[in-house]
Coordinates of C-alpha atoms (C1' of nucleotides) in Angstrom, one line a residue:
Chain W
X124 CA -7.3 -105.0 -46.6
X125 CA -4.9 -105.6 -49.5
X126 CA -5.0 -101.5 -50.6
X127 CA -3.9 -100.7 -47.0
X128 CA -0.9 -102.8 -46.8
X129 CA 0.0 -101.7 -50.2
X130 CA 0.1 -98.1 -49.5
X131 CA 1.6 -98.6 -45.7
X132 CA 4.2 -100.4 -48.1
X133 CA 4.8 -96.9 -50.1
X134 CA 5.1 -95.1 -47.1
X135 CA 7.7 -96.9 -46.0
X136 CA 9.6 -96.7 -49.2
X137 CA 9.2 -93.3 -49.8
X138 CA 10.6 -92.5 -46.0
X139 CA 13.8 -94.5 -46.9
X140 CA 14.7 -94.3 -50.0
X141 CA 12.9 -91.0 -51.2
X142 CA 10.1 -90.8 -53.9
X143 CA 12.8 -91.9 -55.9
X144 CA 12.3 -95.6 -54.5
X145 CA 8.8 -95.4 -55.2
X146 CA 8.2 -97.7 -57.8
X147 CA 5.1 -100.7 -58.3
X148 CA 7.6 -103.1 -58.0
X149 CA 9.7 -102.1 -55.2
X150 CA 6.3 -101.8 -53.3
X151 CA 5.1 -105.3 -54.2
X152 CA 8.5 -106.6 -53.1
X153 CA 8.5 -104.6 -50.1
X154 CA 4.6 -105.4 -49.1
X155 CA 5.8 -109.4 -49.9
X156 CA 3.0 -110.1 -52.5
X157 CA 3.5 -111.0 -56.1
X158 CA 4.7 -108.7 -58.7
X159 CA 2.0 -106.8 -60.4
X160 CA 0.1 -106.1 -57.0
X161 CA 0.6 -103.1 -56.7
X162 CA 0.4 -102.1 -61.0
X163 CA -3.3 -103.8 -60.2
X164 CA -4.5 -101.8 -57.0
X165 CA -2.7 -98.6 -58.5
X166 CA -2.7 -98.6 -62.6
X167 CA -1.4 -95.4 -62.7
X168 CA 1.9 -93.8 -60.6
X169 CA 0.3 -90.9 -59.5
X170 CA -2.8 -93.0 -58.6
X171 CA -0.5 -94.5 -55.9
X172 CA 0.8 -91.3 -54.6
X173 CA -2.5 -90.1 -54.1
X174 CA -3.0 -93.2 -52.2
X175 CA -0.1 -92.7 -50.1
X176 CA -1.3 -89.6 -49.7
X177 CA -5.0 -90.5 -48.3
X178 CA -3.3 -92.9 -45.7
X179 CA -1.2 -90.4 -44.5
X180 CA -3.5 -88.3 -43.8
X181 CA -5.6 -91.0 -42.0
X182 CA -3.2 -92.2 -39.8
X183 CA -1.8 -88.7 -38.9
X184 CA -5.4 -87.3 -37.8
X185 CA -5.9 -90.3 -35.3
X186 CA -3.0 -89.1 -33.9
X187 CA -3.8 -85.6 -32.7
X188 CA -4.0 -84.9 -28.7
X189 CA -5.9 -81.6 -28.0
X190 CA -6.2 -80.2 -24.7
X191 CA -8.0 -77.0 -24.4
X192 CA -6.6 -76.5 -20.9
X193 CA -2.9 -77.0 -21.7
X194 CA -2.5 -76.2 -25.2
X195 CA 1.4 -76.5 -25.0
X196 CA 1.6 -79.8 -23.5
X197 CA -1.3 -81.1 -26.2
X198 CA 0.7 -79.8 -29.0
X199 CA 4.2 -81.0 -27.4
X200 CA 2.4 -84.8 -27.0
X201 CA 1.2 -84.7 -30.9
X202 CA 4.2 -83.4 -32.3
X203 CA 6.4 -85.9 -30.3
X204 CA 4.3 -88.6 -31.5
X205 CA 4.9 -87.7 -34.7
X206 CA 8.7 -87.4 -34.6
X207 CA 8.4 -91.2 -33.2
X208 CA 6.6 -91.8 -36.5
X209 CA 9.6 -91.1 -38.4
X210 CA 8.9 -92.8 -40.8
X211 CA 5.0 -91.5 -41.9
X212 CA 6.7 -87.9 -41.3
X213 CA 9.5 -88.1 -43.6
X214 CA 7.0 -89.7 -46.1
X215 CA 4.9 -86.8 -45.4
X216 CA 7.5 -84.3 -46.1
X217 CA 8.4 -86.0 -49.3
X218 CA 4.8 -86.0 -50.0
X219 CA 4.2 -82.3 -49.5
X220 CA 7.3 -81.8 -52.0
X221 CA 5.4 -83.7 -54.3
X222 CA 2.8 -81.5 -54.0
X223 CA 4.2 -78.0 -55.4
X224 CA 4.2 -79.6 -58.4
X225 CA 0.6 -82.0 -58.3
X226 CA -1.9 -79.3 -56.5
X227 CA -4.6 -81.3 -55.9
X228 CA -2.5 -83.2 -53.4
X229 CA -2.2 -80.0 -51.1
X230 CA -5.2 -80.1 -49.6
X231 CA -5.1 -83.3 -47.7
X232 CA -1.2 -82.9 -46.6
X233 CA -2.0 -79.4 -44.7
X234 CA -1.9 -79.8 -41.0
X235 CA -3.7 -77.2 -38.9
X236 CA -6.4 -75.8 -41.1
X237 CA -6.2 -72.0 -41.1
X238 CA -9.4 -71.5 -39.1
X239 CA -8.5 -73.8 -36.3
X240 CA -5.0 -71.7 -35.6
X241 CA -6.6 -68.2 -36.0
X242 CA -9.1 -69.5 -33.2
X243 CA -6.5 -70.7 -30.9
X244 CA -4.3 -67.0 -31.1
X245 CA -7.7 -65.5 -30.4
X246 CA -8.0 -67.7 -27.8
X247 CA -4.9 -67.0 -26.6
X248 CA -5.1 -63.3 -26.7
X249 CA -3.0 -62.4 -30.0
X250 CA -3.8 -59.0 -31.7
X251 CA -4.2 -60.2 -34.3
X252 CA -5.2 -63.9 -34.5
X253 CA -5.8 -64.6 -38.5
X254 CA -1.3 -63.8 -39.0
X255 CA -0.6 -65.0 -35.6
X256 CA -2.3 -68.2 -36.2
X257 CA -0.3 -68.6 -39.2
X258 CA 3.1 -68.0 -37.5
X259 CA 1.9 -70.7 -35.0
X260 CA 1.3 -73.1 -37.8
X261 CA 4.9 -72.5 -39.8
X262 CA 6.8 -72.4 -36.4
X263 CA 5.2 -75.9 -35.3
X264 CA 6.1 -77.0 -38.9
X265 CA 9.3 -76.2 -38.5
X266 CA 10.0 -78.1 -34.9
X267 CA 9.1 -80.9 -36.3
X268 CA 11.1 -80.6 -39.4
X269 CA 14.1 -79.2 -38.0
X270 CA 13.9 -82.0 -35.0
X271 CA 13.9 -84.6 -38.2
X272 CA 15.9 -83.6 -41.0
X273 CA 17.5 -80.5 -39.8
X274 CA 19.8 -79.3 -37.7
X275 CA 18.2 -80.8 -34.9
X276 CA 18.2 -84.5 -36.2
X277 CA 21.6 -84.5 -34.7
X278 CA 21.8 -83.2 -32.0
X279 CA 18.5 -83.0 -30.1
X280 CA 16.8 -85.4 -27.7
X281 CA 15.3 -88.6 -28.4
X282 CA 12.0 -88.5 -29.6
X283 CA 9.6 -90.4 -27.5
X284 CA 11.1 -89.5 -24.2
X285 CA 9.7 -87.6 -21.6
X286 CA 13.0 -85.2 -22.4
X287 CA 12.0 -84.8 -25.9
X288 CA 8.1 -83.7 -25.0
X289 CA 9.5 -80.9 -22.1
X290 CA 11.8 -79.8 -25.0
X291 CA 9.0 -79.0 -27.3
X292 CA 6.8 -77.8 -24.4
X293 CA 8.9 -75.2 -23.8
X294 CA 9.6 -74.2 -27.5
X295 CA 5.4 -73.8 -28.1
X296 CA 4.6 -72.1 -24.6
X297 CA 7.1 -69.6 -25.9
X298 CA 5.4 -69.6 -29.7
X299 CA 2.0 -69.3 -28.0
X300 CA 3.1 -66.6 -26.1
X301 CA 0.6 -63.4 -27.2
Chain V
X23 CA 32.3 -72.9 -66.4
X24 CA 30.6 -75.7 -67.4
X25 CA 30.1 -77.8 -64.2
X26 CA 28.0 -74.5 -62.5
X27 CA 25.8 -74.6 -65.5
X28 CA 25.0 -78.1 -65.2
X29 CA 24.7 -78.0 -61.4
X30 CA 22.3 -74.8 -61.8
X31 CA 20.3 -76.5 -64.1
X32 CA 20.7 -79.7 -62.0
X33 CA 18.7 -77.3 -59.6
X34 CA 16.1 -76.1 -61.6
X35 CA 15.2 -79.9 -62.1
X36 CA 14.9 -81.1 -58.7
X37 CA 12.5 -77.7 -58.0
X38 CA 10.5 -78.8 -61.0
X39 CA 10.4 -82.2 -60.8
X40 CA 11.4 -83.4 -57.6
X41 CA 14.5 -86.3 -57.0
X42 CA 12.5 -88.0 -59.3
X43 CA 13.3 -85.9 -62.6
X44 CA 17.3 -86.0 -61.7
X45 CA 18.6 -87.4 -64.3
X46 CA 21.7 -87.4 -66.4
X47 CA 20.1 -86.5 -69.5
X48 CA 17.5 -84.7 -68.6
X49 CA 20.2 -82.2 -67.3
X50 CA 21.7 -82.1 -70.6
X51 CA 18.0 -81.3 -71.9
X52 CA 17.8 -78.4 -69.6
X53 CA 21.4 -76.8 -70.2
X54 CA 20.8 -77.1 -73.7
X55 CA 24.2 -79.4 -73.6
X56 CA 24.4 -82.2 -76.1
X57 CA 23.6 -85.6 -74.6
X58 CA 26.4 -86.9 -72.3
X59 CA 27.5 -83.9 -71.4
X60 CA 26.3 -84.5 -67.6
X61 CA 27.3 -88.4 -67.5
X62 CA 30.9 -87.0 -68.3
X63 CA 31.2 -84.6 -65.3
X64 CA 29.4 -86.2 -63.3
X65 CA 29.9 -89.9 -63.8
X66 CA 27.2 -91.3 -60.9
X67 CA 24.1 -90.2 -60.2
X68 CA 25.3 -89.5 -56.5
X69 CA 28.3 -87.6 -57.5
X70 CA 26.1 -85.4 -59.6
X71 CA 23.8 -84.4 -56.5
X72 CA 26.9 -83.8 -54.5
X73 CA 27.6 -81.4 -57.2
X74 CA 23.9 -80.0 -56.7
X75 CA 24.6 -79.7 -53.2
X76 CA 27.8 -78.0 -53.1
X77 CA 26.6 -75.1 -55.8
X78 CA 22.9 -75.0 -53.6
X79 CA 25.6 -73.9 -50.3
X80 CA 28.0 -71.1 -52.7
X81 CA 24.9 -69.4 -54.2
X82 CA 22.8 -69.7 -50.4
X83 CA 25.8 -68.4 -48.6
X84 CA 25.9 -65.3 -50.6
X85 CA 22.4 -64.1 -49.4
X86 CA 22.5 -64.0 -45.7
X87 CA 22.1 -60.1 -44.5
X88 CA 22.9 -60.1 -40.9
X89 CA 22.1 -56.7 -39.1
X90 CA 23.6 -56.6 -35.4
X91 CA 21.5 -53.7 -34.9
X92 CA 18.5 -54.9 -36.1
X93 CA 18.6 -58.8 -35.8
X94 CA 15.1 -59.1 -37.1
X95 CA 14.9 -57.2 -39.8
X96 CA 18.3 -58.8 -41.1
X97 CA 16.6 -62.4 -40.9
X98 CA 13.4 -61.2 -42.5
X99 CA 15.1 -59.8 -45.7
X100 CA 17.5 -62.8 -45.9
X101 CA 14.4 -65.1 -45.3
X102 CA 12.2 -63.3 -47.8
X103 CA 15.2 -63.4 -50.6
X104 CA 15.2 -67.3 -50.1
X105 CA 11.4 -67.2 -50.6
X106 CA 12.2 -65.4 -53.5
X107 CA 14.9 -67.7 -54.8
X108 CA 11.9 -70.5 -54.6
X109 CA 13.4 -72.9 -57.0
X110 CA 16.7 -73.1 -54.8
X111 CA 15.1 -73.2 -51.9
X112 CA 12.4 -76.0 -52.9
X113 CA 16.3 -77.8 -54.2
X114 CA 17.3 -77.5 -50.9
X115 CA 14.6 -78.8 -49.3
X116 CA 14.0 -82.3 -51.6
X117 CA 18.2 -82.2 -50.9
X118 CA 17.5 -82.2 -47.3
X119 CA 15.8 -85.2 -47.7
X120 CA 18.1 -86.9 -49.4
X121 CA 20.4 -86.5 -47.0
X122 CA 18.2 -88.4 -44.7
X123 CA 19.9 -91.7 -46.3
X124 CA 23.0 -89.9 -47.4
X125 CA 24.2 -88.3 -44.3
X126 CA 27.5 -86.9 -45.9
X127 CA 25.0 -84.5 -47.7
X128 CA 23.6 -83.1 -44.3
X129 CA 27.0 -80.8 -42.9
X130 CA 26.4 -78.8 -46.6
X131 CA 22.8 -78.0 -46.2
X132 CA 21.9 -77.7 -42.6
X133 CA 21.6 -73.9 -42.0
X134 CA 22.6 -71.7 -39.1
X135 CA 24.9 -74.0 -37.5
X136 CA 24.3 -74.5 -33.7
X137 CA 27.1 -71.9 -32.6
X138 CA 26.3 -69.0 -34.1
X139 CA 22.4 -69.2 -33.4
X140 CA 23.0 -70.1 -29.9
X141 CA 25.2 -66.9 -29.6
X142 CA 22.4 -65.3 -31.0
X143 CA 19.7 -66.2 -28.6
X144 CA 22.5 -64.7 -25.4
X145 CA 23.4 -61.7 -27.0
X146 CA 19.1 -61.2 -26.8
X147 CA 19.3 -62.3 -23.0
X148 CA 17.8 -65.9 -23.7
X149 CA 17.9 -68.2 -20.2
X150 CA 19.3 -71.1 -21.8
X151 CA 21.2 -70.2 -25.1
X152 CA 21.9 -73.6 -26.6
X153 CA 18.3 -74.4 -26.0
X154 CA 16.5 -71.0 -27.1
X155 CA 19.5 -70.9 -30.4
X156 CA 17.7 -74.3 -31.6
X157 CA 14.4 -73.2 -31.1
X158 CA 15.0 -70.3 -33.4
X159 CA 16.7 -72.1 -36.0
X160 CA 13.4 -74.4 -35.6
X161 CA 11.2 -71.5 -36.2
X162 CA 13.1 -69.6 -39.0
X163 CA 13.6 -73.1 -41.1
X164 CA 9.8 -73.6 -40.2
X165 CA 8.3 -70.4 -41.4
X166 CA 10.4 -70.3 -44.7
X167 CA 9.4 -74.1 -45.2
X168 CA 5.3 -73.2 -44.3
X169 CA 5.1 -70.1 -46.7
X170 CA 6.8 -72.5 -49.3
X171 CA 5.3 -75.7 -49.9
X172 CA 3.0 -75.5 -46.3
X173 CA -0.5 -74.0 -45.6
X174 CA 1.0 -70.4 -46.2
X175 CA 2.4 -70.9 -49.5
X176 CA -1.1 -70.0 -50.7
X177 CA -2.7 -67.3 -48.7
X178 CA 0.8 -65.8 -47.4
X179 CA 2.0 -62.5 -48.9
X180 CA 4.0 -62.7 -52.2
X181 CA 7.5 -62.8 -51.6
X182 CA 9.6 -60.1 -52.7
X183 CA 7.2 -57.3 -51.0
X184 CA 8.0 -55.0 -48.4
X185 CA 4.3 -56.8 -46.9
X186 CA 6.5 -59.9 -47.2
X187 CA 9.0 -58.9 -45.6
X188 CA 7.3 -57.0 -42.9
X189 CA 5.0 -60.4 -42.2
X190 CA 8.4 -62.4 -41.9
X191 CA 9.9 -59.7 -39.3
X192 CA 6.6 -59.4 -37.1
X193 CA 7.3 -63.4 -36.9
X194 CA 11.0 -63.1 -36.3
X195 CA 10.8 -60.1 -33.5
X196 CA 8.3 -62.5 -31.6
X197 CA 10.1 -65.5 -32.0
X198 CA 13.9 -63.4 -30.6
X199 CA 12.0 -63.0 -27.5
X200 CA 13.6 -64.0 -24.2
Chain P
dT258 C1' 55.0 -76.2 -85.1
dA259 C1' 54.5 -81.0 -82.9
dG260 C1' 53.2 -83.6 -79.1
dA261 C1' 50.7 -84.2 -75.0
dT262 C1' 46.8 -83.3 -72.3
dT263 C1' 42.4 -82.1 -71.3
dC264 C1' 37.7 -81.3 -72.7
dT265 C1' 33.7 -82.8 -75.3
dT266 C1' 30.6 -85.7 -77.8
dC267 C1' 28.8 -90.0 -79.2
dT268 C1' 27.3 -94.6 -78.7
dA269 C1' 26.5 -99.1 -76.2
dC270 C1' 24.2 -101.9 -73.0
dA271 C1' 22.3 -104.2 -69.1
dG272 C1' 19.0 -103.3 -66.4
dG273 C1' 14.7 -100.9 -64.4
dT274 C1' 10.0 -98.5 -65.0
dG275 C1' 5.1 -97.3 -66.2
dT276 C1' 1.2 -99.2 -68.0
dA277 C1' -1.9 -102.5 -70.1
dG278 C1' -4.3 -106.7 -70.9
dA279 C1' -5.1 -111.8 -70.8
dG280 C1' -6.4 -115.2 -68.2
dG281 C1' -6.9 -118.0 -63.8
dA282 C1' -8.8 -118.8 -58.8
dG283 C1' -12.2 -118.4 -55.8
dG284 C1' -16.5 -117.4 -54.1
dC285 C1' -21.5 -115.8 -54.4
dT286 C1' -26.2 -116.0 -56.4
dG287 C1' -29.8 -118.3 -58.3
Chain T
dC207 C1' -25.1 -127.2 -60.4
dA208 C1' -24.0 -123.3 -63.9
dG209 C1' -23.1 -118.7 -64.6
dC210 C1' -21.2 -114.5 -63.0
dC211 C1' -18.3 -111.4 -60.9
dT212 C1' -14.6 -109.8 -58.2
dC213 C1' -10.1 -110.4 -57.0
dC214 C1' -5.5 -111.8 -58.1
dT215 C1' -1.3 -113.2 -60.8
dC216 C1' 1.5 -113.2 -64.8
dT217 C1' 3.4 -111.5 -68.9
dA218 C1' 4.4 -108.1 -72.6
dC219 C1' 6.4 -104.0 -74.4
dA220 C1' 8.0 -99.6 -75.4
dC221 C1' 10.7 -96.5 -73.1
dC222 C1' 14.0 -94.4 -69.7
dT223 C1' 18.2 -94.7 -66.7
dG224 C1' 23.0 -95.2 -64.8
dT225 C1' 27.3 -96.0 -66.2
dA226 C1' 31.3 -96.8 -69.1
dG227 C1' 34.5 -96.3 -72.8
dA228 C1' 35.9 -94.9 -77.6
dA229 C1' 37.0 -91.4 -80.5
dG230 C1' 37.3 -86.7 -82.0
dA231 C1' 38.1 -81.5 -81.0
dA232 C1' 40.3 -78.0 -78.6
dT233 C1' 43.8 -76.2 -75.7
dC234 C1' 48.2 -75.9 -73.7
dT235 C1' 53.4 -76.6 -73.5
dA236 C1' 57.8 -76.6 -75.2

DNA sequence: TAGATTCTTCTACAGGTGTAGAGGAGGCTG
DNA sequence: CAGCCTCCTCTACACCTGTAGAAGAATCTA
């Protein structure tokens, strides 16, 4: 489908040249079809964003790996997979930017929904599991982000490797600890 | 001095607007500077977010309360200030993008450098310091970064409380455990 | 004070950008 | 076959952007 290849286009723009680069015509030229493609499927700027946006979100969710008896290694395997996705992540970042300033945006770029962490502290014994689940939520945020753009984009292992997963294993058993 | 006012309000833009609204003259618009005024300090566009950059890492640097005695609570009240400081911190962040494709940018920006949290993490008795220093600086970028533009920027506390602060410490003290 | 130097403002211009609409190509329905 | 509709391509235009240089104002030095 013409849409999909349009926004898969702005994804990868946004990712390497920030939102910045996300213009009709870079996407046409980057998506190889004729100029005025993308002005067509998208009239409006922020009718593409919120394109972007909806793919993001589908091609993140098929890419969750839950596993009620090792929550850890689940977790580890989804967040690895999406440091390999650099680029959708970094799109999804830039995205999420985007959103402090267009709200109605927000509500597809959240991961974890709220309810779905507070059920997982209880699970896991927290006190209590409504603020626990939220610290899960920012501290898996902030793997990710730190393992891509900060300090961590240097220095730590590569994602997609077996050394990569055990790393981030180890960081959420410790996170989920109670 | 005239550069600091146009980086500042260089910095107020980017929190606003995103990359996207960086530009020469709308910096001028912002100051209040007559039109030009930007161009002439800061004759490429790059050259005026290295500016950004280097003012986002002076005024940063002069909010970090370290407590030896009470590790914790130091992090949560420098944390909470940066919540606080939302538009430079929300700079920061679209910066920290940028330096995705402008790697120069990232030694400015990237907090906690690897040393001094991994110093950290065996003064607390962590097994493997280098390791356990990363995850923390993982965790601390993640939960300013989830309470900011994540899911807890609109059902966490409002920052600037003592609630604030004592949510961000509760997170901290569990996340400084060996 | 006179001259040199720096700081500030203005203006120019070649390109890029968002958005809209006109019209063509191609296929489907009857 | 004709008519219709959807999809696609092209073109137009008003505006914004990065960057450069010219000229004036202010400040410093001797």
């Amino acid at each position: 489908m013409r849409k999909d290849l349009i926004t898969d286009a702005a994804i990868e723009l946004v990712a390497e040249l920030g939102m910045r680069g996300l213009t009709h015509r870079a996407v046409d030229r980057k998506a190889g079809l004729p100029e005025g493609s993308t002005s067509a499927y998208f009239r409006t700027r922020r009718a593409l964003i919120e394109g972007l946006v909806d793919r993001l979100a589908v091609q993140e969710q098929a890419e969750i790996f839950l596993d009620p008896e090792d929550p850890a290694g689940g977790l580890a395997k989804t967040l690895d997979s999406w440091l390999v996705e650099r680029n959708r992540t970094l799109a999804r970042y830039a995205a999420m930017l985007e959103a402090t300033h267009h709200p109605e945006l927000k509500s597809i770029l959240v991961h974890s929904p709220r309810k779905r962490a507070a059920e997982m502290a209880r699970a896991l014994g927290h006190e209590d599991p409504e603020r626990a689940g939220a610290h899960i939520s920012a501290f898996l945020e902030g793997l990710i982000f730190y393992r891509l753009v900060g300090g961590g984009s240097t220095t730590g292992p590569t994602p997609g490797t077996e050394e990569s997963v055990q790393d981030l294993k180890k960081a959420i058993e410790k996170a989920l600890r109670p």
